[in-house]
mmCIF file of C-alpha atoms and ligand atoms in Angstrom:
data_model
loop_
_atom_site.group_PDB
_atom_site.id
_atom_site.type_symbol
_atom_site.label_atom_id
_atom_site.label_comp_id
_atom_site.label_asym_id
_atom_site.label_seq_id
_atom_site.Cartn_x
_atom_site.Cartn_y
_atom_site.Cartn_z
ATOM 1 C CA UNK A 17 -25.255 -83.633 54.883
ATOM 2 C CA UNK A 18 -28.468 -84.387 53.852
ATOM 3 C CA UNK A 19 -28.573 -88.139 54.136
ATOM 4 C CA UNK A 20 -28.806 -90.234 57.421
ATOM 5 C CA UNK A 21 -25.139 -91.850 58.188
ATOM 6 C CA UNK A 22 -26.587 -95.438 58.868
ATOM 7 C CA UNK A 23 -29.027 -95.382 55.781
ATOM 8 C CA UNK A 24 -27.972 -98.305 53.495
ATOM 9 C CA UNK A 25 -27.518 -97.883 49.580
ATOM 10 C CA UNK A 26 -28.206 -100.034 46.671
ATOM 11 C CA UNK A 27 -25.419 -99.453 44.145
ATOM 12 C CA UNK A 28 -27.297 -101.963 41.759
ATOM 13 C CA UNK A 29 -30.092 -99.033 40.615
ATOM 14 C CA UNK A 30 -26.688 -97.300 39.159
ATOM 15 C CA UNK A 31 -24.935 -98.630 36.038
ATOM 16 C CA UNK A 32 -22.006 -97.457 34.340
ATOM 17 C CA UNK A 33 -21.955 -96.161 30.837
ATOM 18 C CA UNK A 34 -18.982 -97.881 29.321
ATOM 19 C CA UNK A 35 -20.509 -101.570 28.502
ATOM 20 C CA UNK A 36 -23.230 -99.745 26.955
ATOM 21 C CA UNK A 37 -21.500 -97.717 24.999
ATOM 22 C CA UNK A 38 -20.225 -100.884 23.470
ATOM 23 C CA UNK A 39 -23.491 -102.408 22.642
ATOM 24 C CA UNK A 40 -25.338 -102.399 19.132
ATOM 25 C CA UNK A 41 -26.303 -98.760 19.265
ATOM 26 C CA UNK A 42 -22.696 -97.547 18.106
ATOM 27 C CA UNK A 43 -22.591 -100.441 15.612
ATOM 28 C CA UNK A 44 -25.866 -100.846 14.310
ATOM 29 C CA UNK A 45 -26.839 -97.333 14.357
ATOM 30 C CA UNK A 46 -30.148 -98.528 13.769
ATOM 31 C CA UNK A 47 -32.047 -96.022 15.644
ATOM 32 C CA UNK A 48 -30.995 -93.124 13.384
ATOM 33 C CA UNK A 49 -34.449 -92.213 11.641
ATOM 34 C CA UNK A 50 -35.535 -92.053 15.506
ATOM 35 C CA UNK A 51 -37.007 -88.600 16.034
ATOM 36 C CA UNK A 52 -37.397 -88.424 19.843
ATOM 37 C CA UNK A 53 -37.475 -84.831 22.195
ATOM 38 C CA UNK A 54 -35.297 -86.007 24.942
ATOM 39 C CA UNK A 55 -36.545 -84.722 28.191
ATOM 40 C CA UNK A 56 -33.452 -83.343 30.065
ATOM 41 C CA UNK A 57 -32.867 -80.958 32.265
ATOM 42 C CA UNK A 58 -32.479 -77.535 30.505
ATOM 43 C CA UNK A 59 -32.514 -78.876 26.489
ATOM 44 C CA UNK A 60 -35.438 -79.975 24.660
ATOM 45 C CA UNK A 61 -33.213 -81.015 21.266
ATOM 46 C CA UNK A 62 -33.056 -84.665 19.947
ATOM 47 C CA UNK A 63 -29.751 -86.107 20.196
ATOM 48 C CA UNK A 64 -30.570 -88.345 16.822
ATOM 49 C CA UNK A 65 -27.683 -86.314 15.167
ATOM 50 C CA UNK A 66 -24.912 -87.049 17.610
ATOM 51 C CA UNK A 67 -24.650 -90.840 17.255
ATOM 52 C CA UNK A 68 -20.967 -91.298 17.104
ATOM 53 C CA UNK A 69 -19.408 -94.062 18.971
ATOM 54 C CA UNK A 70 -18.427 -92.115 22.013
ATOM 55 C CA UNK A 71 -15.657 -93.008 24.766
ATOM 56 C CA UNK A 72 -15.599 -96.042 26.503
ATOM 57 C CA UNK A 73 -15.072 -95.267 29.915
ATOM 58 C CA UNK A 74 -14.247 -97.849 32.700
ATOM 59 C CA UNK A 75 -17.246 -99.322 34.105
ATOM 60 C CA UNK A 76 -17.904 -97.279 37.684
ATOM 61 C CA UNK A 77 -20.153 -100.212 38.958
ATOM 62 C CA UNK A 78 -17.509 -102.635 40.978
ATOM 63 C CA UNK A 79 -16.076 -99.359 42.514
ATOM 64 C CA UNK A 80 -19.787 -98.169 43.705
ATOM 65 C CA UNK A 81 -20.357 -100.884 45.514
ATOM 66 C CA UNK A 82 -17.103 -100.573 46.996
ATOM 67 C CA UNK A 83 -17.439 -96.832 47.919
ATOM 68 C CA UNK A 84 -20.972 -96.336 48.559
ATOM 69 C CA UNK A 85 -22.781 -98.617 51.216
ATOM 70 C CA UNK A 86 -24.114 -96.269 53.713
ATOM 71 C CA UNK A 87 -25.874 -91.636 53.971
ATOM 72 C CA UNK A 88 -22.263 -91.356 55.628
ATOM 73 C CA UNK A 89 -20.741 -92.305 52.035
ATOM 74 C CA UNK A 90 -23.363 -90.351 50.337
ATOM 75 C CA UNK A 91 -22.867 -87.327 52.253
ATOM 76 C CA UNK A 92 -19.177 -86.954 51.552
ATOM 77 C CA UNK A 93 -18.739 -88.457 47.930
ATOM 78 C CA UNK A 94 -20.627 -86.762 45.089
ATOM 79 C CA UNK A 95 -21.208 -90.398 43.171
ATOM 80 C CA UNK A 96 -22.313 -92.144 46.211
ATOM 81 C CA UNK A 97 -24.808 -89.136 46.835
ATOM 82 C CA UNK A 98 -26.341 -90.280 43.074
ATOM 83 C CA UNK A 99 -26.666 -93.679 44.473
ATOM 84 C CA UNK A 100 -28.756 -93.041 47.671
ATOM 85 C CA UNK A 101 -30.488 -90.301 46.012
ATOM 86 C CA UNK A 102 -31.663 -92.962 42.967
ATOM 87 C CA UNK A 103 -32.700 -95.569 45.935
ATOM 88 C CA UNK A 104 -34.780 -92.840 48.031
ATOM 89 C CA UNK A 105 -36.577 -91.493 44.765
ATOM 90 C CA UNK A 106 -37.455 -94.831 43.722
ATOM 91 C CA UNK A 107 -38.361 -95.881 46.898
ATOM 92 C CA UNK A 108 -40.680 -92.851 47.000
ATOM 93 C CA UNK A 109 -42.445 -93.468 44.055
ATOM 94 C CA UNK A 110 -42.873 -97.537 44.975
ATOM 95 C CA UNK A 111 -45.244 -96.242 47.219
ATOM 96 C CA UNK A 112 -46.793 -92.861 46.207
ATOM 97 C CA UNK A 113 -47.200 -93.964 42.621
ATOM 98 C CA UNK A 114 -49.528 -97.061 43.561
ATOM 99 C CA UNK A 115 -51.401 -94.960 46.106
ATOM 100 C CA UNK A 116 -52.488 -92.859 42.865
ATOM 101 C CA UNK A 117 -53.235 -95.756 40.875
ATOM 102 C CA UNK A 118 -50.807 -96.519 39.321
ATOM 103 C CA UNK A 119 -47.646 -99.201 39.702
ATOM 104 C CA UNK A 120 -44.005 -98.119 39.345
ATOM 105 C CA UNK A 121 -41.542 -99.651 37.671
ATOM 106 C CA UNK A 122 -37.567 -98.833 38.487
ATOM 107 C CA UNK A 123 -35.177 -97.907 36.198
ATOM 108 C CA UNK A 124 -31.579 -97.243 36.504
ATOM 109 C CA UNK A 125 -29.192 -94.450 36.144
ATOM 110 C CA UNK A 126 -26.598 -94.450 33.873
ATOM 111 C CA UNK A 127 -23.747 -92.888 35.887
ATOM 112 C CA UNK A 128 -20.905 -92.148 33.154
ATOM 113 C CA UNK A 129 -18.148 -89.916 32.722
ATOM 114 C CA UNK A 130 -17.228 -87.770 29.483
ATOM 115 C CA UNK A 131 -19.944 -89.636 27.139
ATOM 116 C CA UNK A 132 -22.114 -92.641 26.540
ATOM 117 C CA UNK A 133 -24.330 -93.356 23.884
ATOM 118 C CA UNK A 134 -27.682 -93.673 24.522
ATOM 119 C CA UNK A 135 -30.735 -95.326 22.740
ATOM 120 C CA UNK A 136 -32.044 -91.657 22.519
ATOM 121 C CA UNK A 137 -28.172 -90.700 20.901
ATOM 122 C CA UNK A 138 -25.314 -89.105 22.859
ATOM 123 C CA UNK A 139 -25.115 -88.497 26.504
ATOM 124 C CA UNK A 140 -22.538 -85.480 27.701
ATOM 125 C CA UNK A 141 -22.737 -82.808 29.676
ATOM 126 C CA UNK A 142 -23.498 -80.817 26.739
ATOM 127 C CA UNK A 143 -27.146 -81.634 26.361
ATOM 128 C CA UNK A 144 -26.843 -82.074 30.657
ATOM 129 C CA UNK A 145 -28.729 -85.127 32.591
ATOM 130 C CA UNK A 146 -31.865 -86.378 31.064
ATOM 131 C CA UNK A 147 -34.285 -89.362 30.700
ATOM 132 C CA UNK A 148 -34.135 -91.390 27.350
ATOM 133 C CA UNK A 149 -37.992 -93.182 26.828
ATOM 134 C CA UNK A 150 -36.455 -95.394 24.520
ATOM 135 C CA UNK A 151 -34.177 -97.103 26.794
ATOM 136 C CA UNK A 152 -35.719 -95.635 29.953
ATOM 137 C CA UNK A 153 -32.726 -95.125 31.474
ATOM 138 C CA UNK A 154 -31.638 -92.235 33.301
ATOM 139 C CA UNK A 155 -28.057 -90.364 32.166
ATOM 140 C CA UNK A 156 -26.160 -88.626 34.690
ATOM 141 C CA UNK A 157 -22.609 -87.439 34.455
ATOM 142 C CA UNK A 158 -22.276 -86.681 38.280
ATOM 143 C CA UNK A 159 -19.445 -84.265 37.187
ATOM 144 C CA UNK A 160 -22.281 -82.197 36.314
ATOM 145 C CA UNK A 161 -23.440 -81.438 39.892
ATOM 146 C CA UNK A 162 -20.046 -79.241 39.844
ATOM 147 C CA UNK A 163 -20.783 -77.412 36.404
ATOM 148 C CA UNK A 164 -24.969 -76.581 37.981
ATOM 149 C CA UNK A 165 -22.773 -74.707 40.418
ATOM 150 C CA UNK A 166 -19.841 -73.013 38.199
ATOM 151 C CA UNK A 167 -21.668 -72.452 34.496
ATOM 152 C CA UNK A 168 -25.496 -72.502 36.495
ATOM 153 C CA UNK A 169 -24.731 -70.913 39.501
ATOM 154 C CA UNK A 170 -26.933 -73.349 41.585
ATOM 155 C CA UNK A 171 -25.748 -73.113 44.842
ATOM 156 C CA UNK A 172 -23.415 -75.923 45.729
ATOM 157 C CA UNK A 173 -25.661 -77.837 48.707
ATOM 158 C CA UNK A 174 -26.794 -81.345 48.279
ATOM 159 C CA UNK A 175 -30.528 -81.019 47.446
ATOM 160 C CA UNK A 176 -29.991 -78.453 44.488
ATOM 161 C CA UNK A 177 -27.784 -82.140 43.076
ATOM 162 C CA UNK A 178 -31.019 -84.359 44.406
ATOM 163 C CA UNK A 179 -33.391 -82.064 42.974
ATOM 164 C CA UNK A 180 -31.666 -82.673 39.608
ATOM 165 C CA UNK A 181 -31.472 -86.500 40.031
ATOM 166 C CA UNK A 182 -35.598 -86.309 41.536
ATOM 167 C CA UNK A 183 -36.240 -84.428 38.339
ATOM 168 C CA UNK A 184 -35.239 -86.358 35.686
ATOM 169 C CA UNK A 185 -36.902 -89.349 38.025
ATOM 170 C CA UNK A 186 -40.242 -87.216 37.498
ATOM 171 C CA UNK A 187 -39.906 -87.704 33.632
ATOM 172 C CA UNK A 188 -39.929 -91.618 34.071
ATOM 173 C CA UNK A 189 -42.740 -91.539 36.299
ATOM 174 C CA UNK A 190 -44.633 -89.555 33.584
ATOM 175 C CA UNK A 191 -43.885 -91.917 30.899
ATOM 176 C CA UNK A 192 -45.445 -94.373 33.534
ATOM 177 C CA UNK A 193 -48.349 -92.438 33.618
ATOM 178 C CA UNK A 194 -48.225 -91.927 29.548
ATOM 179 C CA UNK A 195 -47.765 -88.185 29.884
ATOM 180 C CA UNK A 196 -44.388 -88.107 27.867
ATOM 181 C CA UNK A 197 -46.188 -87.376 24.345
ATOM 182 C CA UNK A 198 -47.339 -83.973 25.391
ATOM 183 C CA UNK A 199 -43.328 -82.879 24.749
ATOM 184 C CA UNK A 200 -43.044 -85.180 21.408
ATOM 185 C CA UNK A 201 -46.408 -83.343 20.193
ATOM 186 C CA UNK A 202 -45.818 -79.674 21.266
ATOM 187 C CA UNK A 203 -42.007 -78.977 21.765
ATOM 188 C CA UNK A 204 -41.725 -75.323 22.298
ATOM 189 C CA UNK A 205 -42.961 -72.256 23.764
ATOM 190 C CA UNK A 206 -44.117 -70.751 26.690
ATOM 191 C CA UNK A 207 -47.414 -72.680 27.206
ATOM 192 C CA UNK A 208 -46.182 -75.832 25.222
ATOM 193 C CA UNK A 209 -46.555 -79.224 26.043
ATOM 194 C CA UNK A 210 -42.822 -79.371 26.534
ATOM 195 C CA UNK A 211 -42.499 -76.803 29.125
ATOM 196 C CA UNK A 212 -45.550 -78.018 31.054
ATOM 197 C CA UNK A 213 -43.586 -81.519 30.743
ATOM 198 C CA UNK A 214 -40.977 -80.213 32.329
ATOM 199 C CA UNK A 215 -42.575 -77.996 34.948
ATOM 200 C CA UNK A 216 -44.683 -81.147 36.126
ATOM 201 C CA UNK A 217 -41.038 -82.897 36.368
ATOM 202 C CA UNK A 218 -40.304 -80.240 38.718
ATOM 203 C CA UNK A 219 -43.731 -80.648 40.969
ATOM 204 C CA UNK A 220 -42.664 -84.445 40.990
ATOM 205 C CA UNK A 221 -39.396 -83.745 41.832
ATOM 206 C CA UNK A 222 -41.104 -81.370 44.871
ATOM 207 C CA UNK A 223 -43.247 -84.261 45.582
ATOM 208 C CA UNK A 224 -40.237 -86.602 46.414
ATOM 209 C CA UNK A 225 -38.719 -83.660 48.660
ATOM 210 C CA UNK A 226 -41.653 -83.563 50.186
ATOM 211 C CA UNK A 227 -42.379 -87.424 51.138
ATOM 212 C CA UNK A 228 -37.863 -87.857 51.431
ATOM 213 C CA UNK A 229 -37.572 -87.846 55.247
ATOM 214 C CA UNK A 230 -40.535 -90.857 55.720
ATOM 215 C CA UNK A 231 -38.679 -92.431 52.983
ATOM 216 C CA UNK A 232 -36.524 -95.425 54.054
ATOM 217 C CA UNK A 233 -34.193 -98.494 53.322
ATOM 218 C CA UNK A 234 -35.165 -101.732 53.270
ATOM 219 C CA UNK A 235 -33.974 -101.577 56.643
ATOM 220 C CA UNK A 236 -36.403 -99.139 57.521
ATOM 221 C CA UNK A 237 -34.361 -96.498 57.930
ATOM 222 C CA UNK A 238 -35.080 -93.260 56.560
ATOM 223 C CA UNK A 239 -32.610 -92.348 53.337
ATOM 224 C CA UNK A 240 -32.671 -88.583 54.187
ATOM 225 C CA UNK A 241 -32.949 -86.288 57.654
ATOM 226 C CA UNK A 242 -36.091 -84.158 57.535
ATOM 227 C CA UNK A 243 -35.642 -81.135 55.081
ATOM 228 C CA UNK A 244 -34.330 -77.625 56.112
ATOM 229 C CA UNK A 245 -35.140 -74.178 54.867
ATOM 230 C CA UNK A 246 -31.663 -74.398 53.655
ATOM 231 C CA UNK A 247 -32.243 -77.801 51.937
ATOM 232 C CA UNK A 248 -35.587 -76.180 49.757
ATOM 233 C CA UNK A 249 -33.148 -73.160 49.063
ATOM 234 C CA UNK A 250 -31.084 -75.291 47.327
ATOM 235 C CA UNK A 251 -33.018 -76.891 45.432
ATOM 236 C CA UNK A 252 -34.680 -73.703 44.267
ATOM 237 C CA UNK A 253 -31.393 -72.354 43.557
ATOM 238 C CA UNK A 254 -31.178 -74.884 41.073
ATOM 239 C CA UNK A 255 -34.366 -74.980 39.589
ATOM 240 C CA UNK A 256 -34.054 -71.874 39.159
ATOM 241 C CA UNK A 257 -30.726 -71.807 37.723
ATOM 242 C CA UNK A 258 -31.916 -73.877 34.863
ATOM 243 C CA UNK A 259 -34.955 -71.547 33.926
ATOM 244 C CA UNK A 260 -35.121 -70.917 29.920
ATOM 245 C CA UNK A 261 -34.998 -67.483 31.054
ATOM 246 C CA UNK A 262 -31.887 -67.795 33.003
ATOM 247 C CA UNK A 263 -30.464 -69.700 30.643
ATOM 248 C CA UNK A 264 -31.168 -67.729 27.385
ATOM 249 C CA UNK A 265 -30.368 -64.302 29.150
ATOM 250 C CA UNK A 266 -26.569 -65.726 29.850
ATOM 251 C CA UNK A 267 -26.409 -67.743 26.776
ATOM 252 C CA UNK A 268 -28.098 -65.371 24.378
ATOM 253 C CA UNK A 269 -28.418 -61.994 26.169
ATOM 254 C CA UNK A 270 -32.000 -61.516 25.627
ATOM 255 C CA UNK A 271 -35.365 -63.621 26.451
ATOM 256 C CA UNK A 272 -37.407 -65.660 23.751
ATOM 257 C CA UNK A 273 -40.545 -67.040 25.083
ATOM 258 C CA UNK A 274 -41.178 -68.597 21.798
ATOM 259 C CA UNK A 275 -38.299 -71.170 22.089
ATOM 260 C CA UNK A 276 -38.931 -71.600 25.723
ATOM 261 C CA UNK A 277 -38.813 -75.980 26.360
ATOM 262 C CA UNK A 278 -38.751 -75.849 30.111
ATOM 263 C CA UNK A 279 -39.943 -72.915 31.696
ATOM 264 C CA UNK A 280 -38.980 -69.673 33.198
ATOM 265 C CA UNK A 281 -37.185 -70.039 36.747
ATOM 266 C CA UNK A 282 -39.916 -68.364 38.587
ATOM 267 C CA UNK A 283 -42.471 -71.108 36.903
ATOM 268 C CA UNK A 284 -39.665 -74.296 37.764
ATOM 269 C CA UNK A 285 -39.594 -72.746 41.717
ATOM 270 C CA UNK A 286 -42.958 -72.272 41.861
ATOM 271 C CA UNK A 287 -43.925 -75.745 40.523
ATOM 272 C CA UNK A 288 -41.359 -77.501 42.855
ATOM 273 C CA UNK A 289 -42.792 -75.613 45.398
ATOM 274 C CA UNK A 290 -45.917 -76.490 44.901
ATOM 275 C CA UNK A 291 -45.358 -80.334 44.747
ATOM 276 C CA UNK A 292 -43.371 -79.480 48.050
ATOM 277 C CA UNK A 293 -45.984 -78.055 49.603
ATOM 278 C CA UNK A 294 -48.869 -80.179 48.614
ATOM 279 C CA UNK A 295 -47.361 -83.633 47.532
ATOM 280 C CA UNK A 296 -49.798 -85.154 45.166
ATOM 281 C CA UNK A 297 -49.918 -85.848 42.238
ATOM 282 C CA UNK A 298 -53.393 -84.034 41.332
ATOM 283 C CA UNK A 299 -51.686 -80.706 42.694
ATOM 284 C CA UNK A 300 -48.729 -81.322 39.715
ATOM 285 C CA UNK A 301 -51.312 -80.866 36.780
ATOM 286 C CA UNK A 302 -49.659 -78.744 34.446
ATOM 287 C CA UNK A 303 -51.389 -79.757 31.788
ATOM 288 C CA UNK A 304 -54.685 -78.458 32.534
ATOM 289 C CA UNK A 305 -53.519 -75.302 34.822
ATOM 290 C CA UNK A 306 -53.846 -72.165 33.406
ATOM 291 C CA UNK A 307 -51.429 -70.468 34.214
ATOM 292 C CA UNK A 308 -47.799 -71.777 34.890
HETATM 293 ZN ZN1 ZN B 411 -36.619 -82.370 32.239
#
């Protein structure tokens, strides 16, 4: 319940995947010698190989604006909780971004279901959410938010699904800020560009948690109630959840620093934390901390 009931949405900063799926990416394939590292959630793999057609599936867009207008729809309907979250991350970074210099730009989410395609190649819930520079677009399958819960074992509150949403958010704001190359140039490994990519996604991500309750509408109204304990566990439930560690100790049944892309889950709390904690942008410099 972590939005405020009379908070209005924006259902226009979500699209659905199905008309893209259509467009001249499946036909075309044009983009195929395109090497890119997507930067998703848990995967650093380019999706270059998987550039089948895909499913169409039916456009969600008509029926968000039917079912989402207000926190009350957000807090009881997992797509309408993408929604708000989308408009109060945005909203947070129309304001904190120029404050550091800098001017944001929205994007939207691609909300589909099964798979799209992509400019940056397939979207499923194999490779997870993630953030495609190419089309800079944002891919969500919101039946995902159940699976960080059931094959993560996030817990199953609302922020550890915003955190998710705030994160991939944190990769287009670094793209803003031309910061995306460090993850093309140095994919893998414990201290790699990649993994301080993605640890820096997770201070940004801690940033927006951090400015979400003075966040508001275009009413004025703030998109979220201030933050519990409860509301940071969950999101560090998740981040954690999606450490390499984590993930290569269930996956793999050992631990290989050397292939790490994203960071162990001690290093993804501890960076959300400290963008929690101490919401700027300078405290979110990966790249030159020493240790992570
Ligand atoms: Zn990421």
């Amino acid at each position: 319940m972590s939005f405020n009931d009379n908070a209005s949405l924006d259902t226009s900063q979500v699209s659905g995947g199905g008309g893209r799926g259509r467009g001249g990416l499946a036909v075309g394939g044009g983009i195929g010698g395109l090497l890119i590292v997507v930067v998703g959630l848990f995967f650093g793999v380019d999706l270059t190989g998987g550039s089948n057609p895909g499913t169409t599936t039916p456009d969600p867009s008509s029926t968000l604006a039917q079912e989402c207008r207000t926190g009350a729809d957000a807090n009881t309907n997992v797509d309408c909780r993408l929604v708000g979250t989308v408009n109060s991350v945005q909203a947070y970074w129309a304001t904190a971004l120029p404050a550091a210099g800098a001017t944001y730009v929205r994007v939207n989410t691609v909300g589909y279901q099964g798979q799209t395609q992509s400019a940056c190649g397939t979207a499923s819930n194999a490779v997870g959410p993630f953030y495609c520079p190419t089309d800079k677009l944002v891919y969500i399958d919101t039946s995902f938010f159940a699976e960080l819960t059931s094959r993560f074992g996030a817990d199953g509150g609302a922020l550890a699904q915003e955190y998710v949403v705030a994160h991939e958010y944190g990769h287009h704001v670094q793209d803003i800020l031309g910061l995306l190359d460090n993850a093309q140039r140095d994919p893998q490994g414990a201290t790699s560009g990649a993994v301080r990519t993605e640890l820096q996604a997770d201070c940004l991500a801690g940033m927006w948690a951090n400015g979400a309750a003075s966040t508001k509408d275009e009413n004025g109204r703030a998109y979220l109630k201030p933050l519990t304990q409860r509301d940071i566990e969950s999101a560090l439930s998740a981040a954690s959840a999606v450490g390499d560690d984590r993930i290569q100790q269930k996956s793999q049944g050992g631990v290989n620093p050397e292939s790490w892309t994203h960071g162990s889950a001690a290093q993804r709390q501890r960076w959300f934390t400290t963008g929690y904690t101490k919401g700027s942008l300078q405290a979110c410099d990966t790249f030159s901390a020493r240790t992570l």
